[in-house]
Amino acid sequence: MKRQAEPELMEDSAQVYAYAQADFSAPHTEFINRLQAFINNPSFNGLVLDLGCGPGDISLKFALAFPNSTVHAIDGSKAMIDYAQTLLINNNVQLEFIHGKLPEATLPCLAYDLIFSNSLLHHLAEPMTLWHTIKHYAKPGAPIMVMDLLRPNSPTAAQTLVDTYAALEPELLKHDFYHSLLAAYTQTEVEQQLVSAQLNFNVEQISDRHLLITGMMPC
Ligand SMILES: C[S@@+](CC[C@H](N)C(=O)[O-])C[C@H]1O[C@@H](n2cnc3c(N)ncnc32)[C@H](O)[C@@H]1O
């Protein structure tokens, strides 16, 4: 099935509210668990970048899990960042949310000790934006972890995934999930992107709808 792009930024207030209110606790906890296993250092205390942070749930979970780290989390949607900022009211963490669209945005630091991203890649019309940003901002040797959706073979297969995993969700969320699946990249496409970026990362299908990309920045 040919990729069908969706709008890059999630700016519509109803869409942001639906996404922010959805219960992603299981997949987001799973993301953090994988990240913890990948970093393999419970006392990690570096400078961290979360690309396409959305309403900030994963950024916050990371900052709470690694309280001695400093997290910068960026998103191009002002509505998402406004929502994310509210998380800081009741959480005393070293976490800064930044409004900025990649690749134009400038980040406060030039060399991050760890970069992660969940569900940004499929939004990008130019997927190399993600890999070039990582190359630009990661310290040599920094661990990188990216998780994203995997494009199914057909619209019918995409609908089956929506029916299986989002049957009880609001219509707006189901609509977004369906279109995100159609916009996702295949494993082969991601592998080709990494070859173009000269990044020797591992690409693994970890579920019927997810890819996990991990690796260390070349030194
Ligand atoms: C599906 S959400 C994922 C949010 C979060 N990472 C999570 O897992 O809950 C994708 C986010 O990427 C943001 N985004 C898309 N294109 C972007 C770009 N070019 N620069 C910055 N953010 C972008 C969208 O605004 C949206 O908030």
PDB file of N, CA, C and O in Angstrom, residues 31-76:
ATOM      1  N   PHE A  31       7.262   1.944  26.540  1.00  0.00           N
ATOM      2  CA  PHE A  31       8.321   2.727  25.890  1.00  0.00           C
ATOM      3  C   PHE A  31       9.444   3.026  26.894  1.00  0.00           C
ATOM      4  O   PHE A  31      10.625   2.834  26.612  1.00  0.00           O
ATOM      5  N   ILE A  32       9.044   3.485  28.095  1.00  0.00           N
ATOM      6  CA  ILE A  32      10.044   3.815  29.124  1.00  0.00           C
ATOM      7  C   ILE A  32      10.793   2.555  29.558  1.00  0.00           C
ATOM      8  O   ILE A  32      12.017   2.576  29.745  1.00  0.00           O
ATOM      9  N   ASN A  33      10.082   1.436  29.699  1.00  0.00           N
ATOM     10  CA  ASN A  33      10.756   0.184  30.089  1.00  0.00           C
ATOM     11  C   ASN A  33      11.812  -0.211  29.058  1.00  0.00           C
ATOM     12  O   ASN A  33      12.917  -0.622  29.405  1.00  0.00           O
ATOM     13  N   ARG A  34      11.447  -0.068  27.790  1.00  0.00           N
ATOM     14  CA  ARG A  34      12.413  -0.407  26.728  1.00  0.00           C
ATOM     15  C   ARG A  34      13.608   0.548  26.766  1.00  0.00           C
ATOM     16  O   ARG A  34      14.751   0.142  26.561  1.00  0.00           O
ATOM     17  N   LEU A  35      13.307   1.814  27.026  1.00  0.00           N
ATOM     18  CA  LEU A  35      14.376   2.817  27.076  1.00  0.00           C
ATOM     19  C   LEU A  35      15.309   2.521  28.259  1.00  0.00           C
ATOM     20  O   LEU A  35      16.543   2.578  28.123  1.00  0.00           O
ATOM     21  N   GLN A  36      14.717   2.168  29.401  1.00  0.00           N
ATOM     22  CA  GLN A  36      15.540   1.845  30.583  1.00  0.00           C
ATOM     23  C   GLN A  36      16.450   0.652  30.292  1.00  0.00           C
ATOM     24  O   GLN A  36      17.637   0.666  30.621  1.00  0.00           O
ATOM     25  N   ALA A  37      15.869  -0.361  29.648  1.00  0.00           N
ATOM     26  CA  ALA A  37      16.668  -1.553  29.329  1.00  0.00           C
ATOM     27  C   ALA A  37      17.777  -1.193  28.340  1.00  0.00           C
ATOM     28  O   ALA A  37      18.907  -1.683  28.445  1.00  0.00           O
ATOM     29  N   PHE A  38      17.452  -0.316  27.403  1.00  0.00           N
ATOM     30  CA  PHE A  38      18.422   0.064  26.375  1.00  0.00           C
ATOM     31  C   PHE A  38      19.563   0.896  26.979  1.00  0.00           C
ATOM     32  O   PHE A  38      20.743   0.656  26.713  1.00  0.00           O
ATOM     33  N   ILE A  39      19.221   1.863  27.838  1.00  0.00           N
ATOM     34  CA  ILE A  39      20.257   2.702  28.469  1.00  0.00           C
ATOM     35  C   ILE A  39      21.108   1.860  29.424  1.00  0.00           C
ATOM     36  O   ILE A  39      22.322   2.043  29.538  1.00  0.00           O
ATOM     37  N   ASN A  40      20.411   0.955  30.141  1.00  0.00           N
ATOM     38  CA  ASN A  40      21.099   0.019  31.045  1.00  0.00           C
ATOM     39  C   ASN A  40      21.953   0.751  32.093  1.00  0.00           C
ATOM     40  O   ASN A  40      23.093   0.362  32.339  1.00  0.00           O
ATOM     41  N   ASN A  41      21.401   1.829  32.632  1.00  0.00           N
ATOM     42  CA  ASN A  41      22.118   2.594  33.646  1.00  0.00           C
ATOM     43  C   ASN A  41      21.081   3.316  34.510  1.00  0.00           C
ATOM     44  O   ASN A  41      20.638   4.416  34.188  1.00  0.00           O
ATOM     45  N   PRO A  42      20.670   2.677  35.660  1.00  0.00           N
ATOM     46  CA  PRO A  42      19.586   3.237  36.477  1.00  0.00           C
ATOM     47  C   PRO A  42      19.897   4.633  36.998  1.00  0.00           C
ATOM     48  O   PRO A  42      18.977   5.387  37.346  1.00  0.00           O
ATOM     49  N   SER A  43      21.175   5.002  37.078  1.00  0.00           N
ATOM     50  CA  SER A  43      21.499   6.335  37.600  1.00  0.00           C
ATOM     51  C   SER A  43      21.876   7.315  36.481  1.00  0.00           C
ATOM     52  O   SER A  43      22.543   8.327  36.744  1.00  0.00           O
ATOM     53  N   PHE A  44      21.404   7.037  35.280  1.00  0.00           N
ATOM     54  CA  PHE A  44      21.684   7.926  34.135  1.00  0.00           C
ATOM     55  C   PHE A  44      21.314   9.365  34.505  1.00  0.00           C
ATOM     56  O   PHE A  44      20.233   9.626  35.021  1.00  0.00           O
ATOM     57  N   ASN A  45      22.189  10.306  34.209  1.00  0.00           N
ATOM     58  CA  ASN A  45      21.930  11.694  34.635  1.00  0.00           C
ATOM     59  C   ASN A  45      22.304  12.707  33.548  1.00  0.00           C
ATOM     60  O   ASN A  45      22.727  13.813  33.864  1.00  0.00           O
ATOM     61  N   GLY A  46      22.130  12.324  32.301  1.00  0.00           N
ATOM     62  CA  GLY A  46      22.584  13.196  31.216  1.00  0.00           C
ATOM     63  C   GLY A  46      21.541  14.182  30.721  1.00  0.00           C
ATOM     64  O   GLY A  46      20.462  14.365  31.302  1.00  0.00           O
ATOM     65  N   LEU A  47      21.901  14.799  29.617  1.00  0.00           N
ATOM     66  CA  LEU A  47      21.036  15.763  28.929  1.00  0.00           C
ATOM     67  C   LEU A  47      20.281  15.013  27.832  1.00  0.00           C
ATOM     68  O   LEU A  47      20.889  14.348  26.981  1.00  0.00           O
ATOM     69  N   VAL A  48      18.952  15.138  27.867  1.00  0.00           N
ATOM     70  CA  VAL A  48      18.101  14.256  27.056  1.00  0.00           C
ATOM     71  C   VAL A  48      17.194  15.082  26.149  1.00  0.00           C
ATOM     72  O   VAL A  48      16.698  16.139  26.542  1.00  0.00           O
ATOM     73  N   LEU A  49      16.951  14.565  24.949  1.00  0.00           N
ATOM     74  CA  LEU A  49      16.067  15.254  24.000  1.00  0.00           C
ATOM     75  C   LEU A  49      14.945  14.307  23.562  1.00  0.00           C
ATOM     76  O   LEU A  49      15.209  13.180  23.120  1.00  0.00           O
ATOM     77  N   ASP A  50      13.693  14.804  23.701  1.00  0.00           N
ATOM     78  CA  ASP A  50      12.512  14.062  23.239  1.00  0.00           C
ATOM     79  C   ASP A  50      11.957  14.812  22.023  1.00  0.00           C
ATOM     80  O   ASP A  50      11.481  15.952  22.151  1.00  0.00           O
ATOM     81  N   LEU A  51      11.978  14.168  20.859  1.00  0.00           N
ATOM     82  CA  LEU A  51      11.551  14.831  19.615  1.00  0.00           C
ATOM     83  C   LEU A  51      10.089  14.520  19.306  1.00  0.00           C
ATOM     84  O   LEU A  51       9.705  13.345  19.227  1.00  0.00           O
ATOM     85  N   GLY A  52       9.275  15.565  19.119  1.00  0.00           N
ATOM     86  CA  GLY A  52       7.845  15.374  18.844  1.00  0.00           C
ATOM     87  C   GLY A  52       7.142  14.885  20.094  1.00  0.00           C
ATOM     88  O   GLY A  52       6.442  13.872  20.070  1.00  0.00           O
ATOM     89  N   CYS A  53       7.293  15.644  21.185  1.00  0.00           N
ATOM     90  CA  CYS A  53       6.851  15.175  22.514  1.00  0.00           C
ATOM     91  C   CYS A  53       5.340  15.190  22.703  1.00  0.00           C
ATOM     92  O   CYS A  53       4.831  14.604  23.659  1.00  0.00           O
ATOM     93  N   GLY A  54       4.589  15.896  21.818  1.00  0.00           N
ATOM     94  CA  GLY A  54       3.134  15.947  21.981  1.00  0.00           C
ATOM     95  C   GLY A  54       2.759  16.513  23.338  1.00  0.00           C
ATOM     96  O   GLY A  54       3.379  17.472  23.818  1.00  0.00           O
ATOM     97  N   PRO A  55       1.761  15.911  24.017  1.00  0.00           N
ATOM     98  CA  PRO A  55       1.322  16.450  25.314  1.00  0.00           C
ATOM     99  C   PRO A  55       2.257  16.117  26.468  1.00  0.00           C
ATOM    100  O   PRO A  55       1.944  16.416  27.623  1.00  0.00           O
ATOM    101  N   GLY A  56       3.386  15.476  26.183  1.00  0.00           N
ATOM    102  CA  GLY A  56       4.459  15.404  27.164  1.00  0.00           C
ATOM    103  C   GLY A  56       4.441  14.238  28.141  1.00  0.00           C
ATOM    104  O   GLY A  56       5.258  14.193  29.060  1.00  0.00           O
ATOM    105  N   ASP A  57       3.556  13.272  27.946  1.00  0.00           N
ATOM    106  CA  ASP A  57       3.445  12.191  28.930  1.00  0.00           C
ATOM    107  C   ASP A  57       4.737  11.364  29.003  1.00  0.00           C
ATOM    108  O   ASP A  57       5.221  11.037  30.100  1.00  0.00           O
ATOM    109  N   ILE A  58       5.306  11.029  27.846  1.00  0.00           N
ATOM    110  CA  ILE A  58       6.532  10.216  27.862  1.00  0.00           C
ATOM    111  C   ILE A  58       7.699  11.039  28.412  1.00  0.00           C
ATOM    112  O   ILE A  58       8.511  10.532  29.196  1.00  0.00           O
ATOM    113  N   SER A  59       7.757  12.324  28.041  1.00  0.00           N
ATOM    114  CA  SER A  59       8.836  13.180  28.559  1.00  0.00           C
ATOM    115  C   SER A  59       8.797  13.197  30.091  1.00  0.00           C
ATOM    116  O   SER A  59       9.838  13.094  30.754  1.00  0.00           O
ATOM    117  N   LEU A  60       7.588  13.361  30.630  1.00  0.00           N
ATOM    118  CA  LEU A  60       7.445  13.418  32.093  1.00  0.00           C
ATOM    119  C   LEU A  60       7.806  12.074  32.728  1.00  0.00           C
ATOM    120  O   LEU A  60       8.522  12.031  33.743  1.00  0.00           O
ATOM    121  N   LYS A  61       7.310  10.985  32.123  1.00  0.00           N
ATOM    122  CA  LYS A  61       7.620   9.656  32.683  1.00  0.00           C
ATOM    123  C   LYS A  61       9.139   9.461  32.720  1.00  0.00           C
ATOM    124  O   LYS A  61       9.683   8.918  33.686  1.00  0.00           O
ATOM    125  N   PHE A  62       9.831   9.902  31.670  1.00  0.00           N
ATOM    126  CA  PHE A  62      11.283   9.750  31.651  1.00  0.00           C
ATOM    127  C   PHE A  62      11.914  10.606  32.751  1.00  0.00           C
ATOM    128  O   PHE A  62      12.785  10.138  33.491  1.00  0.00           O
ATOM    129  N   ALA A  63      11.490  11.857  32.856  1.00  0.00           N
ATOM    130  CA  ALA A  63      12.084  12.769  33.847  1.00  0.00           C
ATOM    131  C   ALA A  63      11.861  12.257  35.275  1.00  0.00           C
ATOM    132  O   ALA A  63      12.712  12.440  36.146  1.00  0.00           O
ATOM    133  N   LEU A  64      10.719  11.602  35.505  1.00  0.00           N
ATOM    134  CA  LEU A  64      10.452  11.038  36.839  1.00  0.00           C
ATOM    135  C   LEU A  64      11.308   9.792  37.074  1.00  0.00           C
ATOM    136  O   LEU A  64      11.779   9.555  38.190  1.00  0.00           O
ATOM    137  N   ALA A  65      11.506   9.013  36.020  1.00  0.00           N
ATOM    138  CA  ALA A  65      12.295   7.775  36.162  1.00  0.00           C
ATOM    139  C   ALA A  65      13.780   8.084  36.339  1.00  0.00           C
ATOM    140  O   ALA A  65      14.506   7.324  36.984  1.00  0.00           O
ATOM    141  N   PHE A  66      14.227   9.205  35.760  1.00  0.00           N
ATOM    142  CA  PHE A  66      15.649   9.588  35.843  1.00  0.00           C
ATOM    143  C   PHE A  66      15.739  11.025  36.364  1.00  0.00           C
ATOM    144  O   PHE A  66      16.039  11.959  35.612  1.00  0.00           O
ATOM    145  N   PRO A  67      15.486  11.218  37.689  1.00  0.00           N
ATOM    146  CA  PRO A  67      15.349  12.573  38.236  1.00  0.00           C
ATOM    147  C   PRO A  67      16.618  13.412  38.145  1.00  0.00           C
ATOM    148  O   PRO A  67      16.548  14.630  38.269  1.00  0.00           O
ATOM    149  N   ASN A  68      17.755  12.785  37.923  1.00  0.00           N
ATOM    150  CA  ASN A  68      18.991  13.573  37.824  1.00  0.00           C
ATOM    151  C   ASN A  68      19.323  13.961  36.380  1.00  0.00           C
ATOM    152  O   ASN A  68      20.355  14.574  36.123  1.00  0.00           O
ATOM    153  N   SER A  69      18.457  13.559  35.465  1.00  0.00           N
ATOM    154  CA  SER A  69      18.673  13.956  34.075  1.00  0.00           C
ATOM    155  C   SER A  69      17.965  15.294  33.824  1.00  0.00           C
ATOM    156  O   SER A  69      17.105  15.716  34.594  1.00  0.00           O
ATOM    157  N   THR A  70      18.343  15.942  32.724  1.00  0.00           N
ATOM    158  CA  THR A  70      17.654  17.166  32.286  1.00  0.00           C
ATOM    159  C   THR A  70      17.055  16.876  30.918  1.00  0.00           C
ATOM    160  O   THR A  70      17.768  16.432  30.004  1.00  0.00           O
ATOM    161  N   VAL A  71      15.739  17.093  30.798  1.00  0.00           N
ATOM    162  CA  VAL A  71      15.045  16.707  29.567  1.00  0.00           C
ATOM    163  C   VAL A  71      14.558  17.945  28.826  1.00  0.00           C
ATOM    164  O   VAL A  71      13.886  18.803  29.411  1.00  0.00           O
ATOM    165  N   HIS A  72      14.894  18.022  27.545  1.00  0.00           N
ATOM    166  CA  HIS A  72      14.309  19.017  26.647  1.00  0.00           C
ATOM    167  C   HIS A  72      13.365  18.278  25.713  1.00  0.00           C
ATOM    168  O   HIS A  72      13.761  17.284  25.089  1.00  0.00           O
ATOM    169  N   ALA A  73      12.121  18.761  25.631  1.00  0.00           N
ATOM    170  CA  ALA A  73      11.117  18.070  24.829  1.00  0.00           C
ATOM    171  C   ALA A  73      10.500  19.074  23.868  1.00  0.00           C
ATOM    172  O   ALA A  73       9.989  20.115  24.298  1.00  0.00           O
ATOM    173  N   ILE A  74      10.546  18.756  22.583  1.00  0.00           N
ATOM    174  CA  ILE A  74      10.122  19.746  21.580  1.00  0.00           C
ATOM    175  C   ILE A  74       8.942  19.232  20.768  1.00  0.00           C
ATOM    176  O   ILE A  74       8.844  18.032  20.454  1.00  0.00           O
ATOM    177  N   ASP A  75       8.043  20.167  20.432  1.00  0.00           N
ATOM    178  CA  ASP A  75       6.946  19.849  19.521  1.00  0.00           C
ATOM    179  C   ASP A  75       6.596  21.105  18.710  1.00  0.00           C
ATOM    180  O   ASP A  75       6.661  22.223  19.223  1.00  0.00           O
ATOM    181  N   GLY A  76       6.181  20.886  17.473  1.00  0.00           N
ATOM    182  CA  GLY A  76       5.836  22.011  16.601  1.00  0.00           C
ATOM    183  C   GLY A  76       4.448  22.552  16.835  1.00  0.00           C
ATOM    184  O   GLY A  76       4.091  23.602  16.296  1.00  0.00           O
TER     185      GLY A  76
END
